[in-house]
CSV table of C-alpha atoms in Angstrom, one decimal:
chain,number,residue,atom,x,y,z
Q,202,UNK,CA,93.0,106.7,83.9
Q,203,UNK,CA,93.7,110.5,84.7
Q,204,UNK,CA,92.8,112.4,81.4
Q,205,UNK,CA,96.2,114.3,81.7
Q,206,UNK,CA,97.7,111.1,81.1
Q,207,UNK,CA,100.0,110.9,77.5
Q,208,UNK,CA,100.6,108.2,75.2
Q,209,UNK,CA,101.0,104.6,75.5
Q,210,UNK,CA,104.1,105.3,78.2
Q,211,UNK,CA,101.5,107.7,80.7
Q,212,UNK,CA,99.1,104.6,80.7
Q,213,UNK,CA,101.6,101.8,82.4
Q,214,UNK,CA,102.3,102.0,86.1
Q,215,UNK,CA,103.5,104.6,87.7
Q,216,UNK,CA,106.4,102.4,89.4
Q,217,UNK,CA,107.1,100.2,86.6
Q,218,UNK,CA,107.9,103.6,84.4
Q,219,UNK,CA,109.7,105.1,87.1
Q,220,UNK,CA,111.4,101.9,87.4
Q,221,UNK,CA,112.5,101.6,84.4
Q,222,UNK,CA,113.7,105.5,83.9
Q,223,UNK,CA,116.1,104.6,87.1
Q,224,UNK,CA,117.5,101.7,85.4
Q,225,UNK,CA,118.3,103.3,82.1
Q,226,UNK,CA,119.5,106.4,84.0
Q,227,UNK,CA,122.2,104.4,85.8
Q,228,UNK,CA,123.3,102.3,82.4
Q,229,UNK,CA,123.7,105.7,80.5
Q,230,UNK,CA,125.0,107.8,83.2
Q,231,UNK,CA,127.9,105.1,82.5
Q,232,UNK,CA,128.3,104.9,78.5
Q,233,UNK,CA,131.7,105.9,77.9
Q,234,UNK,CA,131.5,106.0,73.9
Q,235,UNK,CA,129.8,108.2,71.4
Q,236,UNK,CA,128.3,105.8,69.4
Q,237,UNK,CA,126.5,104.3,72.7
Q,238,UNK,CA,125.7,107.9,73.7
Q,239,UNK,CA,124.2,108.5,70.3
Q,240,UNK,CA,122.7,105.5,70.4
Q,241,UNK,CA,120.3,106.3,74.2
Q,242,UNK,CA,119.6,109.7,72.9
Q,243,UNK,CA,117.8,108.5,69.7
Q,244,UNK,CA,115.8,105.8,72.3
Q,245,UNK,CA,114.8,108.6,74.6
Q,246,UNK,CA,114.0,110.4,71.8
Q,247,UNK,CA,112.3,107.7,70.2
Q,248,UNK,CA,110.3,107.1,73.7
Q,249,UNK,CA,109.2,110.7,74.0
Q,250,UNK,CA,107.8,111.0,70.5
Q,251,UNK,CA,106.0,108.2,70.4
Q,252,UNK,CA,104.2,109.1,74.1
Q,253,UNK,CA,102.3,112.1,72.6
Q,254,UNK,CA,105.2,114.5,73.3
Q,255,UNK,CA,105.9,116.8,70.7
Q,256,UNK,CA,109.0,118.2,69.4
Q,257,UNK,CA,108.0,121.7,70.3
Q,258,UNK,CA,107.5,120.4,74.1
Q,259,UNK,CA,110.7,118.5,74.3
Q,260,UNK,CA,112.4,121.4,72.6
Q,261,UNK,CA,110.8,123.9,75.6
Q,262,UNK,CA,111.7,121.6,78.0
Q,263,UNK,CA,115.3,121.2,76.9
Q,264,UNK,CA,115.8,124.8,76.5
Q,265,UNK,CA,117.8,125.2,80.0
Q,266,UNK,CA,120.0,122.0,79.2
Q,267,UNK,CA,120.7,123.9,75.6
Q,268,UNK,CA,122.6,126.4,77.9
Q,269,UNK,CA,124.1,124.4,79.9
Q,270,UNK,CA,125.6,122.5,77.0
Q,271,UNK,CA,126.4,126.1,75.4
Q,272,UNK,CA,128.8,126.3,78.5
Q,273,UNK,CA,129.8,122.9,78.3
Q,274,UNK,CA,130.8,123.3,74.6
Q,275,UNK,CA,132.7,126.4,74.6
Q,276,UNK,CA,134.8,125.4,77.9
Q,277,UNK,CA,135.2,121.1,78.1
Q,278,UNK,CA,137.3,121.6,74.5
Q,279,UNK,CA,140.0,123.3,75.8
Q,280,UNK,CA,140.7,120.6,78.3
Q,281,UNK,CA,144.2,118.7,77.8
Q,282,UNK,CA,144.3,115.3,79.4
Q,283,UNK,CA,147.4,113.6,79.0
Q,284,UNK,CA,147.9,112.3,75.9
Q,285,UNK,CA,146.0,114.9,74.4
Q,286,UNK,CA,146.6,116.6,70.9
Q,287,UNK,CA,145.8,120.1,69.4
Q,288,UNK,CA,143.6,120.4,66.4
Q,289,UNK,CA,145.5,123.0,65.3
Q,290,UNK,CA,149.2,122.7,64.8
Q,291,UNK,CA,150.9,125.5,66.9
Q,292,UNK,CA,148.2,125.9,69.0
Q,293,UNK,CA,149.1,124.4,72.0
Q,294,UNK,CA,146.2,126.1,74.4
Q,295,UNK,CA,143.4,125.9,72.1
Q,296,UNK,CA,141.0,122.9,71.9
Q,297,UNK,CA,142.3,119.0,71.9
Q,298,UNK,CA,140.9,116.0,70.2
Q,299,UNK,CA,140.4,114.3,73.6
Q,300,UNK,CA,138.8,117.3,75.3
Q,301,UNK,CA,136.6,117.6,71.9
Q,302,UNK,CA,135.3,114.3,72.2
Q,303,UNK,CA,134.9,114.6,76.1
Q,304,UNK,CA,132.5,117.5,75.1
Q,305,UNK,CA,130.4,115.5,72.4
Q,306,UNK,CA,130.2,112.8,74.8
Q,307,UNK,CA,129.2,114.5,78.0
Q,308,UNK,CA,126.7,116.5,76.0
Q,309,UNK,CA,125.1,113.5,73.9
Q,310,UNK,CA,125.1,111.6,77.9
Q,311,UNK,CA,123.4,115.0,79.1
Q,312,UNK,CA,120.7,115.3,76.5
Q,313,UNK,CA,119.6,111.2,76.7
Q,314,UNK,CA,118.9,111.5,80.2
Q,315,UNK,CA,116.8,114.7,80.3
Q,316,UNK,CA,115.2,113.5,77.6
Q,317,UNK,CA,114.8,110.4,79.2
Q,318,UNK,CA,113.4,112.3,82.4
Q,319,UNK,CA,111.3,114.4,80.2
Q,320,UNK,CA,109.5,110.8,78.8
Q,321,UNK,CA,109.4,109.7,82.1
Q,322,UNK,CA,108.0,112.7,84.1
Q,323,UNK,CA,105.7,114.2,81.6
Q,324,UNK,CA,103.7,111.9,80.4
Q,325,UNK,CA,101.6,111.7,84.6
Q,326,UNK,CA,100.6,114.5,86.4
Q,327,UNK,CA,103.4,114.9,88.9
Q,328,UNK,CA,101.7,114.2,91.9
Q,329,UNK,CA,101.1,110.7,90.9
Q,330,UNK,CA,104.5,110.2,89.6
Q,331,UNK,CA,105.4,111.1,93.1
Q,332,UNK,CA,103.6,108.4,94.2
Q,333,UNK,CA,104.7,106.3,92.2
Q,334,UNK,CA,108.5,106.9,93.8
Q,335,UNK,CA,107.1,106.5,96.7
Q,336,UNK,CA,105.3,103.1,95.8
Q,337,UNK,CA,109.5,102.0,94.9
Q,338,UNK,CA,110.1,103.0,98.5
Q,339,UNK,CA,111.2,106.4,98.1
Q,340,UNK,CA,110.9,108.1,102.0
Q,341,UNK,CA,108.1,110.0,102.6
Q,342,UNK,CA,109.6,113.5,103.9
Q,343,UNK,CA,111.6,113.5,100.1
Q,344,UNK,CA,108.1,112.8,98.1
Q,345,UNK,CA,106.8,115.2,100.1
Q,346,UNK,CA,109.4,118.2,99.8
Q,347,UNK,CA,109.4,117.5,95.9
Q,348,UNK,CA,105.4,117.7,95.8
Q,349,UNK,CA,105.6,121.3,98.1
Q,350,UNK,CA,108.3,122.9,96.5
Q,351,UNK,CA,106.6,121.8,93.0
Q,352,UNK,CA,103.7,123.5,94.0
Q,353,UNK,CA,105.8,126.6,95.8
Q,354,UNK,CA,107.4,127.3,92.5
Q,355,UNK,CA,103.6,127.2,90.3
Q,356,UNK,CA,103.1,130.0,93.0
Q,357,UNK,CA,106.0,132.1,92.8
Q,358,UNK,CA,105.7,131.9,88.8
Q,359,UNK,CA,102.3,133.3,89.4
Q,360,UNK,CA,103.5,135.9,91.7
Q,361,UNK,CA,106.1,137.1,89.4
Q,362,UNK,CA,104.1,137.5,86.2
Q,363,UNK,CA,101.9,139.5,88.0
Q,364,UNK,CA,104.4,141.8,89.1
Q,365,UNK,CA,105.5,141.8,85.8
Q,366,UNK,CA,102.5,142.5,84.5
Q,367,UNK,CA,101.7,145.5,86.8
Q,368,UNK,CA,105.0,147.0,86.2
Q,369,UNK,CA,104.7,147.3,82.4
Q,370,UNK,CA,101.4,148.9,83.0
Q,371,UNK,CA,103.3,151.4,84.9
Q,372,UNK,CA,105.8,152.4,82.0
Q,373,UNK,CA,109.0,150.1,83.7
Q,374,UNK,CA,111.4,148.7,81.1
Q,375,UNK,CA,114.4,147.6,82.7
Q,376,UNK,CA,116.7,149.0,81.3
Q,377,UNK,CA,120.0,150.1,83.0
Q,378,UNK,CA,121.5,150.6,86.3
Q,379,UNK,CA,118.5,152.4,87.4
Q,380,UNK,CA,116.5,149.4,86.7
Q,381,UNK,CA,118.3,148.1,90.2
Q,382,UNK,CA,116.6,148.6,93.0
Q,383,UNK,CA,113.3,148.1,91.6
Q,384,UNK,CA,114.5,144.3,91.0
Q,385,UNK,CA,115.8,144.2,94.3
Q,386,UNK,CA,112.4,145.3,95.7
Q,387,UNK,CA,110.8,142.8,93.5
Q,388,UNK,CA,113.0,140.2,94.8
Q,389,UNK,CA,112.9,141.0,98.4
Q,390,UNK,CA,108.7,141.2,98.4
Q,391,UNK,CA,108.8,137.6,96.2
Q,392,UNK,CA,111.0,136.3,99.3
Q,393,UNK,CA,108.5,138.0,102.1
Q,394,UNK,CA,105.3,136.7,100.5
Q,395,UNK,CA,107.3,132.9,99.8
Q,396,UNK,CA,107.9,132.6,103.5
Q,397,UNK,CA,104.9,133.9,104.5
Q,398,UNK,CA,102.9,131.2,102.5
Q,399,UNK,CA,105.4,128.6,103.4
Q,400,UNK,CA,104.1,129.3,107.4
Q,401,UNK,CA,101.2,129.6,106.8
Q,402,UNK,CA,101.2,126.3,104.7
Q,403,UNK,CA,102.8,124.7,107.8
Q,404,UNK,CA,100.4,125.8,109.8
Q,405,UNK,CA,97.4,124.7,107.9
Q,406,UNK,CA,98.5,121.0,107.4
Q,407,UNK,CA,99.4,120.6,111.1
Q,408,UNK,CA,95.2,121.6,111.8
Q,409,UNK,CA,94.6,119.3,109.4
Q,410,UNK,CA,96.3,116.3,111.1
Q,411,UNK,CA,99.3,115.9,109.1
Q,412,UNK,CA,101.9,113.7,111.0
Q,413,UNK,CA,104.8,113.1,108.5
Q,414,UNK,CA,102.6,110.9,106.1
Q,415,UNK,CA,100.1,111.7,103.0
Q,416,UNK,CA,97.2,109.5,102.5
Q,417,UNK,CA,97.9,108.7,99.1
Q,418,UNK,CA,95.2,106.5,97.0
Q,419,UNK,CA,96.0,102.8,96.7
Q,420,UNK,CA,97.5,102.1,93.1
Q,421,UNK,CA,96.3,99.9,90.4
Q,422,UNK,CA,97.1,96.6,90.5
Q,423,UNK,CA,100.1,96.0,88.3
Q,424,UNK,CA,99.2,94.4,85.0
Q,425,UNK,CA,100.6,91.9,82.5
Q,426,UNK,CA,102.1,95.1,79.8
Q,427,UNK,CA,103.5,96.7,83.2
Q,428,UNK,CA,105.8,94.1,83.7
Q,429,UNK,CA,106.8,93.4,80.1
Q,430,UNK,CA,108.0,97.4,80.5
Q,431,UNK,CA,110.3,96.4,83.0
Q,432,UNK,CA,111.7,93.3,81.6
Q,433,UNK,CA,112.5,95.5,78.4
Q,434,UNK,CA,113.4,98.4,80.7
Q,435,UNK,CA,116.0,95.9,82.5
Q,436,UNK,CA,117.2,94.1,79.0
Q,437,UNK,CA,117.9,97.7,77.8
Q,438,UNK,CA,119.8,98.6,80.5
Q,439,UNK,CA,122.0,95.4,80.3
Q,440,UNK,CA,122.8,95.8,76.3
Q,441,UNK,CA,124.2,99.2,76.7
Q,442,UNK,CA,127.6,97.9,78.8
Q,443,UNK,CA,127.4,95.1,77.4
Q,444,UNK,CA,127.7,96.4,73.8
Q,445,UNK,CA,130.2,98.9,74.8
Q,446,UNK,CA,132.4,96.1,76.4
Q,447,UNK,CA,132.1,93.5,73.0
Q,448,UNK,CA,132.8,96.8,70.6
């Protein structure tokens, strides 16, 4: 088992955790009540915790779905379906109860399922999580484009903090309009040198013999736990609706 492996969740299967992310992904894409929404956040949460994931590193990781939300919040409120009513008397264009509850909703539906992606993806190293899609019969050319652009995007963070680095050394501070062109230059070298190392990457696999497939190691056998995982996996995704539809 791959040292870089977390928790009791990064030691089953790759395709029977994968499976069972797609499964409660589709149940909670379609909970339609708070309570229920409430309810597959504080499992996902549950699930992360207890996989060796910290609260610092799920809070990191969520940080780009906190602005989203931010958005979400400040905008989804103000919505007026029919039937709708104004929290404030008077206020006829300010937020509703229905587009209030939309919000929590869609937020509380938001945060379960990144945290459930976040329990699902982060416990493996990525490239074996990508086998394991492709082990669910996932085509090839998509495993493959989200294992290059993965490692296209480690590069370009490299890139840039070493442009960032050097420019501090040089006094920049970016601050104003004069700040400008020296982000454009920035950005037009980052594209140059992206492209470049994309060809060059192309060319490189092609001497190597690649044909459209990646010899990927044959997984582990799957084991008695693995399939309990599922059949939890697939008795969770059933109760959801199904409580929804008897509440």
């Amino acid at each position: 088992m791959s040292p870089l492996r977390r928790g009791w969740l990064g030691k089953r299967d790759d395709r029977a955790r994968l499976f069972v992310f797609l499964l409660l992904a589709l149940s909670w894409a379609s909970l339609t009540s708070v309570g229920g929404a409430g309810l597959a956040l504080a499992l996902a949460l549950g699930l992360t915790l207890s996989s060796g994931l910290g609260p610092v590193h799920v809070a990191r990781r969520l940080r780009p779905v906190f602005g989203l939300l931010f958005l979400l919040l400040l905008l989804t409120p103000l919505w007026h379906p029919p039937g709708a009513q104004p929290l404030f008397a008077g206020w006829t264009w300010g937020p509703s109860d229905l587009g209030l509850a939309s919000a929590g909703l869609l937020s509380l539906r938001v945060l379960a399922l990144s945290t459930l992606a976040i329990a699902a993806l982060d416990v493996a190293p990525f490239d074996q999580s990508l086998q394991g899609l492709r082990g669910l019969g996932v085509p090839a050319p998509l495993v493959h484009t989200a294992l290059l652009t993965q490692r296209a995007l480690v590069r370009f963070r490299e890139d840039l903090t070493r442009i960032e680095a050097a420019l501090r050394a040089r006094g920049f501070r970016g601050r104003g309009l004069s700040a400008i062109p020296t982000y454009s230059a920035v950005a037009g070298g980052l594209l140059v040198r992206s492209v470049g190392r994309a060809e060059r990457l192309e060319q490189a696999m092609r001497c190597r013999g690649y044909g459209g497939e990646l010899i990927l190691p044959t997984p582990p056998p799957t084991r008695l736990a693995d399939w309990v995982l599922v059949a939890a996996g697939l008795v969770l995704a059933l109760a959801f609706p199904l409580m929804e539809r008897l509440a």
